[in-house]
Coordinates of C-alpha atoms and ligand atoms in Angstrom, one line a residue:
M599 CA -13.6 -26.0 16.5
P600 CA -14.9 -22.9 13.9
A601 CA -12.2 -19.9 14.3
F602 CA -14.9 -18.2 15.4
E603 CA -15.4 -20.2 18.6
R604 CA -12.0 -21.3 19.1
I605 CA -11.2 -17.0 19.5
R606 CA -14.4 -16.3 22.0
E607 CA -13.1 -19.5 24.2
D608 CA -9.6 -18.1 24.0
I609 CA -11.0 -14.2 25.3
D610 CA -12.8 -15.9 27.9
S611 CA -9.9 -18.2 29.6
V612 CA -7.3 -14.9 29.2
L613 CA -10.5 -13.4 31.5
E614 CA -10.5 -16.2 33.9
R615 CA -6.4 -16.1 34.1
D616 CA -6.0 -13.0 34.2
P617 CA -8.1 -10.6 37.0
A618 CA -7.2 -7.2 35.3
A619 CA -9.1 -8.0 32.4
R620 CA -13.1 -6.9 32.7
S621 CA -14.6 -7.1 29.0
R622 CA -14.6 -9.9 26.2
L623 CA -13.9 -6.4 24.0
E624 CA -11.3 -5.0 26.1
V625 CA -9.2 -8.2 26.1
L626 CA -9.7 -8.2 22.5
L627 CA -8.3 -4.8 22.0
C628 CA -5.6 -4.9 24.4
Y629 CA -4.2 -8.5 25.0
P630 CA -1.3 -9.1 22.0
G631 CA 0.3 -11.8 23.5
L632 CA -3.7 -13.4 21.9
W633 CA -3.4 -11.8 18.4
A634 CA 0.7 -13.7 18.5
V635 CA -1.4 -16.7 19.2
W636 CA -4.1 -16.2 16.0
I637 CA -1.2 -15.2 13.6
H638 CA 0.6 -18.4 14.5
R639 CA -2.7 -20.1 13.6
I640 CA -2.3 -18.9 9.8
S641 CA 1.6 -19.5 9.9
F642 CA 1.1 -22.9 11.2
A643 CA -1.8 -24.1 8.0
L644 CA 0.8 -22.3 5.8
W645 CA 4.1 -23.5 7.3
R646 CA 1.9 -27.0 7.1
A647 CA 0.8 -26.7 3.6
R648 CA 4.8 -26.1 2.6
L649 CA 4.5 -22.8 1.9
R650 CA 7.4 -22.4 3.8
L651 CA 8.3 -18.6 3.0
P652 CA 5.0 -16.9 3.2
A653 CA 4.7 -18.5 6.7
R654 CA 8.5 -17.3 8.1
V655 CA 7.4 -13.5 7.4
L656 CA 4.0 -13.9 8.4
S657 CA 5.4 -15.0 11.7
Q658 CA 8.0 -12.0 11.2
I659 CA 5.2 -9.4 10.8
G660 CA 3.4 -10.8 14.0
R661 CA 6.5 -10.3 15.4
F662 CA 6.5 -6.8 14.3
I663 CA 3.2 -6.1 15.5
T664 CA 2.8 -7.9 19.2
G665 CA 6.8 -8.3 20.2
V666 CA 6.2 -12.2 20.0
E667 CA 8.3 -14.6 17.9
I668 CA 6.3 -17.8 17.7
H669 CA 8.6 -20.0 14.5
P670 CA 5.2 -21.4 12.2
G671 CA 6.2 -24.8 12.7
A672 CA 5.6 -24.7 16.3
L673 CA 2.9 -27.0 17.5
L674 CA 0.6 -25.0 20.0
G675 CA -2.3 -26.6 22.1
R676 CA -5.4 -24.5 22.6
R677 CA -6.2 -21.7 25.0
L678 CA -2.4 -20.3 25.6
F679 CA -2.0 -17.3 27.2
I680 CA 0.8 -15.0 26.5
D681 CA 0.7 -12.4 29.1
H682 CA 2.3 -9.1 28.8
A683 CA 3.5 -10.6 25.5
T684 CA 7.0 -8.8 25.0
G685 CA 9.5 -10.8 24.1
V686 CA 7.9 -14.1 23.8
V687 CA 10.2 -16.6 21.5
I688 CA 8.9 -20.0 21.0
G689 CA 11.1 -22.4 18.6
E690 CA 10.4 -24.3 15.3
T691 CA 9.9 -27.8 17.5
A692 CA 8.2 -26.6 20.1
I693 CA 5.2 -28.2 21.7
V694 CA 3.1 -26.2 23.8
G695 CA -0.1 -28.2 25.1
S696 CA -3.3 -26.5 26.7
D697 CA -4.7 -24.4 29.2
V698 CA -0.7 -22.7 28.9
T699 CA 0.4 -19.7 30.6
M700 CA 3.6 -17.5 30.3
Y701 CA 4.7 -14.5 30.9
Q702 CA 7.0 -11.8 29.3
G703 CA 9.8 -12.6 28.1
V704 CA 10.0 -16.2 27.5
T705 CA 12.2 -18.3 25.5
L706 CA 11.2 -21.7 24.5
G707 CA 14.9 -21.9 23.0
G708 CA 17.2 -24.6 21.5
T709 CA 20.3 -25.2 23.1
G710 CA 22.4 -24.4 20.2
K711 CA 23.5 -27.9 20.1
G712 CA 21.6 -30.8 17.5
H713 CA 19.6 -30.7 15.0
G714 CA 15.6 -32.4 14.6
K715 CA 13.8 -32.1 18.0
R716 CA 15.6 -29.5 19.7
H717 CA 13.1 -27.6 21.6
P718 CA 11.0 -27.6 24.7
T719 CA 7.6 -29.6 25.2
V720 CA 5.5 -27.9 27.8
C721 CA 2.2 -30.3 29.1
D722 CA -1.1 -28.6 29.5
G723 CA -2.0 -26.1 32.6
V724 CA 2.1 -25.3 32.3
F725 CA 2.8 -21.5 34.2
I726 CA 6.3 -20.5 33.1
G727 CA 6.8 -16.7 34.8
N728 CA 8.4 -13.8 33.3
N729 CA 11.6 -14.2 31.4
A730 CA 12.5 -17.7 31.6
N731 CA 14.4 -20.0 29.7
V732 CA 13.4 -23.2 28.8
L733 CA 15.9 -24.3 26.7
G734 CA 16.4 -28.0 25.0
N735 CA 14.3 -31.2 23.9
I736 CA 13.4 -31.1 27.4
T737 CA 9.6 -31.5 28.9
I738 CA 8.0 -29.9 31.4
G739 CA 4.9 -31.6 33.2
E740 CA 1.3 -31.1 33.6
N741 CA 0.5 -27.8 35.7
S742 CA 4.1 -27.5 36.9
R743 CA 5.4 -23.9 37.3
V744 CA 8.5 -22.4 36.1
G745 CA 9.6 -19.0 38.6
A746 CA 10.4 -15.7 36.5
G747 CA 13.6 -15.9 35.8
S748 CA 14.9 -19.3 35.7
V749 CA 17.1 -21.1 33.3
V750 CA 15.5 -24.7 33.1
L751 CA 17.7 -27.3 31.6
S752 CA 16.3 -30.7 32.4
D753 CA 12.9 -32.4 32.7
V754 CA 10.5 -31.2 34.8
P755 CA 8.3 -34.0 36.6
P756 CA 4.3 -32.9 36.7
N757 CA 2.9 -31.0 39.5
S758 CA 6.4 -28.9 40.6
T759 CA 7.6 -25.6 40.6
V760 CA 11.1 -25.0 39.9
V761 CA 13.0 -22.0 40.3
G762 CA 16.7 -20.8 39.7
V763 CA 19.4 -20.6 37.4
P764 CA 19.7 -23.3 37.1
A765 CA 15.9 -24.7 37.5
H766 CA 15.4 -26.8 40.7
I767 CA 12.6 -28.5 41.9
V768 CA 11.0 -26.2 45.3
Y769 CA 7.7 -28.1 45.3
R770 CA 6.1 -31.6 44.7
N771 CA 2.4 -32.6 44.0
G772 CA 2.6 -29.6 46.6
Q773 CA 5.1 -30.8 48.9
R774 CA 8.2 -28.8 49.1
V775 CA 11.6 -30.0 48.8
L776 CA 14.5 -29.1 49.9
I777 CA 17.5 -29.8 49.1
T778 CA 20.3 -31.0 50.7
D779 CA 22.9 -31.7 48.7
P780 CA 24.2 -29.4 46.9
H781 CA 25.0 -31.4 43.8
D782 CA 21.3 -31.2 43.7
V783 CA 21.7 -27.5 43.0
K784 CA 23.6 -28.7 39.3
D785 CA 25.5 -24.9 40.2
P786 CA 28.6 -24.6 38.0
L787 CA 30.3 -24.0 41.8
S788 CA 28.3 -26.2 44.1
D789 CA 31.3 -28.6 43.4
A790 CA 33.6 -25.7 44.2
L791 CA 31.6 -25.4 47.8
I792 CA 31.1 -28.7 48.7
A793 CA 34.8 -29.0 48.4
L794 CA 35.3 -25.4 50.6
S795 CA 33.4 -26.5 53.0
A796 CA 34.7 -29.8 53.3
R797 CA 38.0 -27.6 54.1
V798 CA 36.6 -26.0 56.2
E799 CA 36.0 -28.5 58.3
E800 CA 39.0 -30.4 58.3
L801 CA 40.8 -27.1 59.9
E802 CA 38.0 -26.6 62.7
K803 CA 38.3 -30.2 63.4
C804 CA 42.3 -29.6 63.0
L805 CA 42.2 -26.8 65.7
C806 CA 39.9 -27.9 68.1
A807 CA 42.4 -30.7 68.3
E808 CA 45.1 -28.4 69.1
G809 CA 42.7 -26.8 72.2
V810 CA 41.5 -24.0 70.1
Q811 CA 38.2 -22.0 71.2
L812 CA 36.0 -22.1 67.4
L813 CA 33.6 -18.7 66.9
P814 CA 30.2 -19.6 67.5
V815 CA 28.6 -20.3 63.9
I816 CA 27.0 -17.1 63.2
E817 CA 23.3 -17.8 60.9
P818 CA 24.2 -16.1 57.8
F819 CA 21.0 -13.3 56.8
A820 CA 20.0 -13.0 60.3
A821 CA 20.7 -9.4 60.3
E822 CA 18.4 -8.7 57.4
A823 CA 15.7 -11.1 58.3
A824 CA 15.5 -9.3 61.3
E825 CA 15.8 -5.6 59.5
R826 CA 12.7 -7.4 57.2
E827 CA 10.9 -8.7 59.9
A828 CA 10.1 -5.6 61.7
Y829 CA 9.6 -3.8 58.7
R830 CA 6.8 -6.1 57.8
E831 CA 5.6 -5.5 61.5
E832 CA 5.6 -1.7 60.5
L833 CA 3.5 -1.6 57.5
E834 CA 0.7 -4.1 59.2
R835 CA 1.0 -1.9 62.2
L836 CA 0.1 1.2 59.2
R837 CA -2.3 -0.8 57.5
E838 CA -5.2 -0.2 60.7
Y839 CA -4.9 3.4 59.4
V840 CA -4.0 4.1 55.7
S841 CA -5.5 2.0 53.3
M842 CA -5.8 2.5 49.2
G843 CA -6.9 5.6 48.4
E844 CA -7.7 6.5 51.7
G845 CA -5.7 7.9 54.6
I846 CA -3.5 10.5 52.3
Ligands
COA191 C1 7.9 -19.7 40.8 C2 6.8 -19.2 41.3 C3 5.4 -19.1 41.2 C4 6.6 -19.9 43.4 O1 5.9 -19.3 43.7 P1 4.7 -20.0 45.3 O2 4.9 -21.5 44.9 O3 4.3 -19.4 46.1 O4 6.8 -20.1 45.9 P2 7.2 -19.6 47.1 O5 7.0 -18.2 46.9 O6 6.9 -20.2 48.5 O7 8.5 -19.7 46.9 C5 9.2 -21.3 47.2 C6 10.5 -20.8 47.4 O8 12.0 -20.7 45.9 C7 12.0 -19.5 45.8 N1 11.5 -18.2 44.6 C8 10.3 -18.1 44.5 N2 10.3 -17.7 42.9 C9 11.7 -17.4 42.5 C10 12.0 -17.5 41.0 N3 11.3 -16.7 40.5 N4 13.5 -17.5 41.6 C11 14.3 -17.6 42.7 N5 13.5 -18.6 43.4 C12 12.6 -18.7 43.7 C13 11.7 -18.9 46.8 O9 12.4 -18.1 47.3 C14 11.4 -19.6 48.4 O10 13.1 -20.0 48.6 P3 12.8 -20.5 50.3 O11 11.8 -21.0 50.8 O12 13.8 -20.9 50.2 O13 12.7 -18.7 50.7 C15 6.8 -17.7 41.7 O14 7.4 -17.6 42.8 C16 7.2 -17.0 40.6 O15 8.6 -17.0 40.3 N6 5.6 -16.2 39.8 C17 5.9 -15.4 38.3 C18 5.2 -14.6 38.6 C19 5.4 -13.9 37.2 O16 5.7 -14.2 36.3 N7 4.7 -12.6 37.9 C20 4.8 -11.7 36.4 C21 4.0 -10.8 36.5 S1 4.0 -9.2 34.9

């Protein structure tokens, strides 16, 4: 595909994905994430031609201008959209499919262990929220979504949503996934929590055996949830009188 056609395709894909984008000229002038991808296409060609130093220098110039650091060796698919750009880092052996969207602060990085393929593979149609870290030689399957601020350390199956630190699956093929075993969270603290709850259960049994009346279990965050609900209702009531730009 000629370079001009690809630039047009990139711009149109931003217009499709970002409701804030109003015209092709605006996208061309105001989206450093696109400039970063275009600079990468040149540095990638230099890298492939074994002009490694010029490729790295160009990639650093790109970083200076856009705030996005893409290693010239990274393989990027078509229509990559890096929104807000700043702070994105894409490592040398990362592979990014087509129609991927990512926000500011995303890192596709290594774990600091090992050589060779040490960065993630991100398949077609993946969405990565701001400041998410995807680390190591792992694969994010087609059309999956990574929550803002997540740290993804293991493979994500296609059509899934992952959130948290470390990230765990909350949606799979449109169905909510509920974690019933704390081990699934893979949090370093989950073992401590499991041990603690087992101990509490044991103590409760002993107390019951002694005939001690236990206090009823308090629903965690119940008061907060009720407060939030009341605030939401108040906002809904106000909305009838106040809308954007009116009523003030
Ligand atoms: C991950 C994401 C795509 C999920 O959206 P969704 O499908 O609507 O999912 P929900 O809002 O139903 O959330 C599902 C659960 O995950 C939790 N969750 C959602 N996003 C989370 C995040 N980033 N970190 C931690 N938990 C998160 C929710 O609290 C909810 O948990 P609960 O049901 O136990 O209360 C979205 O939350 C997100 O992070 N988008 C990124 C947006 C972004 O980067 N914007 C930048 C604009 S500049």
